Amino acid sequence: MKTSTPSPAEITPPEVYARRREFLKTSIGAGLVAAGAVSPAPTFAAPLKFGAGASRRDYASGETPTPLQHVTGYNNFYEFGTAKEDPARLAHRLKTAPWQVSLEGLVKKPVMLGSEEILQLAPLEERIYRLRCVEGWSMVIPWLGFPLDVLLKRVEPLGSAKYVEFVSAVQPETMPGVKGRVLDWPYVEGLRLDEARHPLTLLAFGLYGEVLPKQNGAPLRLVVPWKYGFKSAKSLVAIRFTEHEPRSAWMKAAPREYGFYSNVNPAVDHPRWSQASERRIGEFRKRPTLLFNGYGAEVARLYSGMDLAKHF
Ligand code: MTE
């Protein structure tokens, strides 16, 4: 796997980079101030973190990122409907400011933080990850974020905390999908604590050099690159530390089809289709799916001794 530091131009279209600082000043900055969430001074400190010192790493073996129009136009965000084009069509309604995230459960210091406060906890990194959807398609996405563990450390998990539950927003007034019963809302996902604290687990605030489009889970979402895409819950409002394994929305909906771990694994088929290969969005041919989505060198140790067919 290539993990050298490519130049910005290798990652993101140059015009996006050129626009980026201006965009962040006007968009994030103006949005936060308008929301009354922060005073102007700290607001402008945050966008600067995207700048010169930001680290950029390719975790996708030098592959070209999936074109922006597919990343933002072909989505799963069932709160806005089950068709791939529904989120791009409807998610602009999502109200993202002000936005609060509750850190709760088995922690020493439970706290409610504004999304902009979280954004300022650490400098943003650009990380290009493969994203493999359980449905058999995949993308390569340049995310902006920092390791989730930066945030988790802030609340000091207790020794009894073994799992972390992630809860997405429910806004009935902006989300037509939550009126239906496709899933038991809110969208909930879970990780074991060591998975959540793994350095590859990202809390993302942006992609392609810009603030997250709403259809991709603004203002902040999880990205767990070695698991099927559904583990990467969007538009988070709560992160809860628990002793017992959380039951995700997908486990409740179809327990035979979706397990807790959901690691990308070409040898363990979905009950209704094979997981051995995938199609990168924008490409015609199929390519073989990689164990742990190609991140085995980093994450396989988390599962040593476990039967991955049983713990699917
Ligand atoms: N998060 C919420 N809240 N609701 C969803 O429907 N879909 C998941 C995941 N996170 C989903 C979600 C699925 S199935 C995938 S593949 C990824 O988001 C897609 O992320 P993307 O649209 O940014 O590519």
Coordinates of C-alpha atoms and ligand atoms in Angstrom, one line a residue:
M1 CA 0.0 0.0 0.0
K2 CA 1.2 3.4 -0.9
T3 CA 1.3 5.7 2.1
S4 CA 3.6 8.5 0.8
T5 CA 2.5 12.1 0.9
P6 CA 1.2 13.1 -2.5
S7 CA 1.1 16.8 -3.5
P8 CA -2.3 18.4 -3.1
A9 CA -2.6 18.5 -6.9
E10 CA -2.4 14.7 -7.0
I11 CA -5.3 14.5 -4.7
T12 CA -7.8 17.2 -5.4
P13 CA -8.6 19.1 -8.6
P14 CA -6.4 22.3 -8.5
E15 CA -9.3 24.6 -8.8
V16 CA -10.8 23.2 -5.7
Y17 CA -7.7 23.7 -3.8
A18 CA -7.4 27.3 -5.0
R19 CA -10.9 28.0 -3.9
R20 CA -10.6 26.1 -0.7
R21 CA -9.5 28.7 1.8
E22 CA -11.9 31.3 0.4
F23 CA -14.7 28.7 0.6
L24 CA -14.0 27.8 4.1
K25 CA -13.8 31.4 5.2
T26 CA -17.1 32.2 3.6
S27 CA -19.0 29.0 4.2
I28 CA -17.9 27.5 7.5
G29 CA -17.0 30.8 8.9
A30 CA -20.1 32.6 7.9
G31 CA -22.3 29.7 8.8
L32 CA -21.0 29.4 12.3
V33 CA -21.1 33.1 13.0
A34 CA -24.6 33.3 11.7
A35 CA -25.6 30.5 14.0
G36 CA -24.4 32.6 16.9
A37 CA -22.3 29.6 17.8
V38 CA -18.9 31.3 18.1
S39 CA -17.4 34.7 18.0
P40 CA -15.6 35.7 14.8
A41 CA -12.1 35.3 16.1
P42 CA -12.0 31.6 16.8
T43 CA -14.1 30.9 13.7
F44 CA -11.4 32.0 11.5
A45 CA -8.8 30.0 13.4
A46 CA -10.5 26.8 12.3
P47 CA -10.3 27.2 8.5
L48 CA -6.6 28.0 8.7
K49 CA -6.1 24.4 9.9
F50 CA -6.9 23.2 6.4
G51 CA -3.9 25.2 5.2
A52 CA -0.2 24.8 4.9
G53 CA 0.4 22.5 7.8
A54 CA -2.4 20.1 7.0
S55 CA -1.2 16.5 6.4
R56 CA -2.3 14.7 3.3
R57 CA -2.1 11.0 2.9
D58 CA -3.1 8.6 0.3
Y59 CA -4.5 5.4 1.8
A60 CA -5.9 4.2 -1.5
S61 CA -2.7 3.0 -3.2
G62 CA -2.4 6.0 -5.6
E63 CA -5.9 5.4 -7.2
T64 CA -7.6 8.4 -8.7
P65 CA -10.4 9.6 -6.4
T66 CA -13.9 9.0 -7.6
P67 CA -15.2 12.1 -9.5
L68 CA -16.9 14.6 -7.2
Q69 CA -20.3 14.3 -8.9
H70 CA -20.5 10.6 -8.1
V71 CA -19.3 11.1 -4.5
T72 CA -22.1 13.7 -4.0
G73 CA -24.7 12.4 -6.4
Y74 CA -24.8 8.6 -5.7
N75 CA -25.5 8.2 -2.0
N76 CA -27.1 6.1 0.7
F77 CA -28.8 8.4 3.3
Y78 CA -32.1 6.6 3.9
E79 CA -33.4 9.5 6.1
F80 CA -33.8 11.3 2.7
G81 CA -35.1 8.2 0.8
T82 CA -33.8 4.9 -0.5
A83 CA -33.0 5.9 -4.1
K84 CA -29.4 6.8 -4.8
E85 CA -30.3 10.2 -6.1
D86 CA -32.6 11.1 -3.2
P87 CA -29.9 12.5 -0.8
A88 CA -28.5 14.9 -3.5
R89 CA -32.0 16.0 -4.3
L90 CA -33.3 16.5 -0.8
A91 CA -30.5 16.7 1.8
H92 CA -30.1 20.5 1.2
R93 CA -33.0 20.8 3.7
L94 CA -31.0 19.3 6.5
K95 CA -30.5 22.0 9.2
T96 CA -26.8 21.8 10.3
A97 CA -26.4 24.9 12.4
P98 CA -26.5 25.1 15.3
W99 CA -25.5 21.4 15.7
Q100 CA -24.7 19.7 19.0
V101 CA -23.2 16.3 19.7
S102 CA -23.7 14.6 23.0
L103 CA -20.8 12.5 24.3
E104 CA -22.4 10.3 27.0
G105 CA -22.6 6.9 28.7
L106 CA -19.7 5.3 30.4
V107 CA -17.3 8.3 30.5
K108 CA -15.8 10.4 33.2
K109 CA -16.7 13.6 31.6
P110 CA -19.9 13.6 29.6
V111 CA -20.3 16.7 27.5
M112 CA -22.4 18.3 24.8
L113 CA -20.2 20.0 22.2
G114 CA -21.1 22.1 19.2
S115 CA -19.9 20.8 15.8
E116 CA -17.6 23.9 15.5
E117 CA -16.0 23.2 18.9
I118 CA -15.3 19.7 17.8
L119 CA -13.9 20.9 14.5
Q120 CA -11.3 22.9 16.5
L121 CA -10.1 20.0 18.6
A122 CA -7.3 19.1 16.1
P123 CA -5.9 20.1 12.8
L124 CA -7.7 18.5 9.9
E125 CA -6.0 15.9 7.8
E126 CA -6.8 14.9 4.2
R127 CA -7.0 11.1 3.9
I128 CA -7.9 9.3 0.7
Y129 CA -9.8 6.1 1.7
R130 CA -11.5 3.4 -0.3
L131 CA -15.1 3.1 0.7
R132 CA -16.8 -0.3 -0.1
C133 CA -20.6 -0.4 0.1
V134 CA -22.2 -3.7 1.2
E135 CA -24.2 -3.5 -2.1
G136 CA -21.2 -4.2 -4.2
W137 CA -20.0 -0.8 -5.3
S138 CA -17.1 1.2 -4.1
M139 CA -15.5 4.7 -4.3
V140 CA -12.2 6.4 -3.5
I141 CA -12.8 9.5 -1.4
P142 CA -10.5 12.3 -0.2
W143 CA -11.9 13.0 3.3
L144 CA -11.0 15.9 5.6
G145 CA -11.1 15.0 9.3
F146 CA -9.1 13.8 12.2
P147 CA -8.9 10.5 14.1
L148 CA -12.1 10.0 16.1
D149 CA -9.9 9.1 19.1
V150 CA -9.1 12.8 19.5
L151 CA -12.7 13.4 20.5
L152 CA -13.1 10.2 22.5
K153 CA -10.1 11.0 24.7
R154 CA -11.7 14.3 25.6
V155 CA -14.4 12.5 27.7
E156 CA -12.2 9.9 29.3
P157 CA -14.0 6.6 28.8
L158 CA -14.4 4.5 31.9
G159 CA -12.8 1.0 32.2
S160 CA -16.3 -0.5 31.9
A161 CA -16.8 1.1 28.4
K162 CA -16.3 -1.7 25.8
Y163 CA -18.3 -0.4 22.9
V164 CA -19.3 2.9 21.3
E165 CA -22.7 3.6 19.8
F166 CA -23.1 6.3 17.1
V167 CA -26.4 8.0 16.6
S168 CA -27.4 10.0 13.6
A169 CA -29.8 12.9 13.6
V170 CA -33.6 12.6 13.1
Q171 CA -35.2 15.8 11.7
P172 CA -38.7 14.8 10.7
E173 CA -39.3 18.3 9.2
T174 CA -36.3 18.0 6.8
M175 CA -36.0 14.2 6.3
P176 CA -38.9 12.6 4.4
G177 CA -37.4 9.1 4.9
V178 CA -37.9 9.0 8.6
K179 CA -41.7 9.0 8.2
G180 CA -41.4 5.5 6.7
R181 CA -40.3 2.4 8.6
V182 CA -37.5 1.2 6.3
L183 CA -35.3 1.4 9.4
D184 CA -35.9 1.9 13.1
W185 CA -34.9 5.5 13.4
P186 CA -32.6 7.0 14.5
Y187 CA -29.9 5.4 12.4
V188 CA -27.6 3.8 14.9
E189 CA -24.2 2.1 14.4
G190 CA -21.6 0.7 16.7
L191 CA -18.0 -0.2 17.1
R192 CA -15.9 -2.0 19.7
L193 CA -14.0 0.6 21.7
D194 CA -10.6 -0.5 20.2
E195 CA -12.1 -0.2 16.7
A196 CA -13.4 3.2 17.5
R197 CA -10.0 4.3 18.8
H198 CA -8.0 2.8 15.9
P199 CA -6.0 5.6 14.1
L200 CA -7.7 4.8 10.8
T201 CA -11.2 5.6 12.2
L202 CA -11.9 9.1 11.1
L203 CA -14.3 11.8 12.1
A204 CA -14.9 13.6 8.9
F205 CA -16.0 17.2 8.4
G206 CA -15.2 17.6 4.7
L207 CA -14.3 15.9 1.4
Y208 CA -12.6 17.1 -1.7
G209 CA -11.1 20.0 0.2
E210 CA -14.5 21.4 1.2
V211 CA -16.9 21.2 4.0
L212 CA -19.1 18.0 3.8
P213 CA -22.0 18.2 1.4
K214 CA -25.2 17.5 3.4
Q215 CA -25.9 14.3 1.4
N216 CA -22.5 13.0 2.6
G217 CA -23.4 13.5 6.3
A218 CA -22.8 17.1 7.3
P219 CA -21.7 18.5 9.6
L220 CA -19.7 15.5 10.9
R221 CA -19.7 11.8 10.2
L222 CA -17.8 8.6 10.9
V223 CA -15.6 7.0 8.3
V224 CA -14.4 3.4 9.0
P225 CA -12.5 2.4 5.9
W226 CA -12.1 -1.4 6.6
K227 CA -15.8 -1.9 7.2
Y228 CA -18.8 -1.8 4.8
G229 CA -20.0 1.7 4.2
F230 CA -23.1 1.4 6.4
K231 CA -20.9 1.4 9.5
S232 CA -19.9 5.0 8.7
A233 CA -22.9 6.8 10.2
K234 CA -23.7 10.3 8.9
S235 CA -24.7 13.5 10.6
L236 CA -23.9 12.4 14.2
V237 CA -25.7 13.8 17.2
A238 CA -24.6 11.3 19.9
I239 CA -21.7 9.1 20.7
R240 CA -22.5 6.8 23.6
F241 CA -20.1 4.5 25.5
T242 CA -21.6 1.2 26.5
E243 CA -20.7 -2.0 28.2
H244 CA -22.7 -4.2 25.8
E245 CA -22.6 -4.6 22.1
P246 CA -25.0 -2.0 20.6
R247 CA -27.7 -3.2 18.1
S248 CA -27.4 -1.2 15.0
A249 CA -30.3 -0.1 12.8
W250 CA -29.3 -2.6 10.2
M251 CA -29.0 -5.5 12.7
K252 CA -32.5 -4.7 13.9
A253 CA -33.8 -4.5 10.3
A254 CA -32.2 -7.8 9.0
P255 CA -30.2 -9.6 11.7
R256 CA -29.3 -12.5 9.4
E257 CA -27.9 -10.2 6.8
Y258 CA -26.0 -7.6 8.9
G259 CA -23.8 -8.4 11.8
F260 CA -22.1 -6.2 14.3
Y261 CA -18.6 -6.3 12.8
S262 CA -19.4 -5.9 9.1
N263 CA -15.7 -6.0 8.1
V264 CA -15.2 -6.0 4.4
N265 CA -14.5 -9.7 3.6
P266 CA -14.6 -11.3 0.1
A267 CA -14.8 -14.7 1.7
V268 CA -18.0 -14.1 3.6
D269 CA -20.9 -13.6 1.4
H270 CA -24.0 -11.6 2.1
P271 CA -26.9 -14.2 2.4
R272 CA -28.3 -12.8 -0.9
W273 CA -25.2 -12.0 -3.0
S274 CA -21.5 -12.6 -3.2
Q275 CA -19.0 -10.1 -1.7
A276 CA -16.0 -11.4 -3.7
S277 CA -15.9 -8.5 -6.2
E278 CA -17.0 -4.9 -6.5
R279 CA -17.5 -2.2 -9.1
R280 CA -15.8 1.2 -8.6
I281 CA -18.3 3.8 -9.4
G282 CA -17.3 5.4 -12.7
E283 CA -15.7 2.1 -13.9
F284 CA -17.2 -0.7 -16.0
R285 CA -15.1 -3.7 -15.0
K286 CA -15.4 -5.5 -11.7
R287 CA -12.4 -5.8 -9.4
P288 CA -11.7 -8.3 -6.6
T289 CA -12.7 -7.1 -3.1
L290 CA -9.8 -7.1 -0.6
L291 CA -10.0 -8.5 2.9
F292 CA -10.6 -5.5 5.3
N293 CA -11.0 -3.4 2.2
G294 CA -7.2 -3.6 1.8
Y295 CA -6.4 -2.2 5.3
G296 CA -5.5 -5.6 6.8
A297 CA -1.9 -4.6 7.6
E298 CA -3.4 -2.0 9.9
V299 CA -6.4 -3.7 11.4
A300 CA -6.2 -7.5 11.2
R301 CA -4.7 -7.7 14.7
L302 CA -8.0 -6.4 16.1
Y303 CA -9.6 -9.7 15.1
S304 CA -6.9 -12.2 15.8
G305 CA -8.4 -15.5 16.9
M306 CA -11.9 -14.5 15.9
D307 CA -13.9 -16.5 13.4
L308 CA -14.8 -13.8 10.9
A309 CA -17.6 -15.9 9.3
K310 CA -19.3 -16.2 12.7
H311 CA -18.6 -12.6 13.7
F312 CA -19.7 -11.1 10.3
Ligands
MTE1 N1 -25.8 7.2 7.8 C1 -27.1 7.5 7.9 N2 -27.4 8.3 9.0 N3 -28.0 7.0 7.1 C2 -27.8 6.2 6.1 O1 -28.7 5.8 5.4 N4 -26.0 5.0 4.8 C3 -24.7 4.3 5.0 C4 -23.6 5.2 5.5 N5 -24.1 6.1 6.5 C5 -26.4 5.8 5.9 C6 -25.4 6.4 6.7 C7 -24.3 3.6 3.8 S1 -25.2 2.2 3.4 C8 -23.2 4.0 3.1 S2 -22.6 3.0 1.8 C9 -22.5 5.3 3.4 O2 -23.1 6.0 4.4 C10 -22.5 6.1 2.1 O3 -21.8 7.3 2.3 P1 -21.6 8.4 1.1 O4 -23.0 8.6 0.7 O5 -21.0 9.5 1.7 O6 -20.8 7.7 0.1

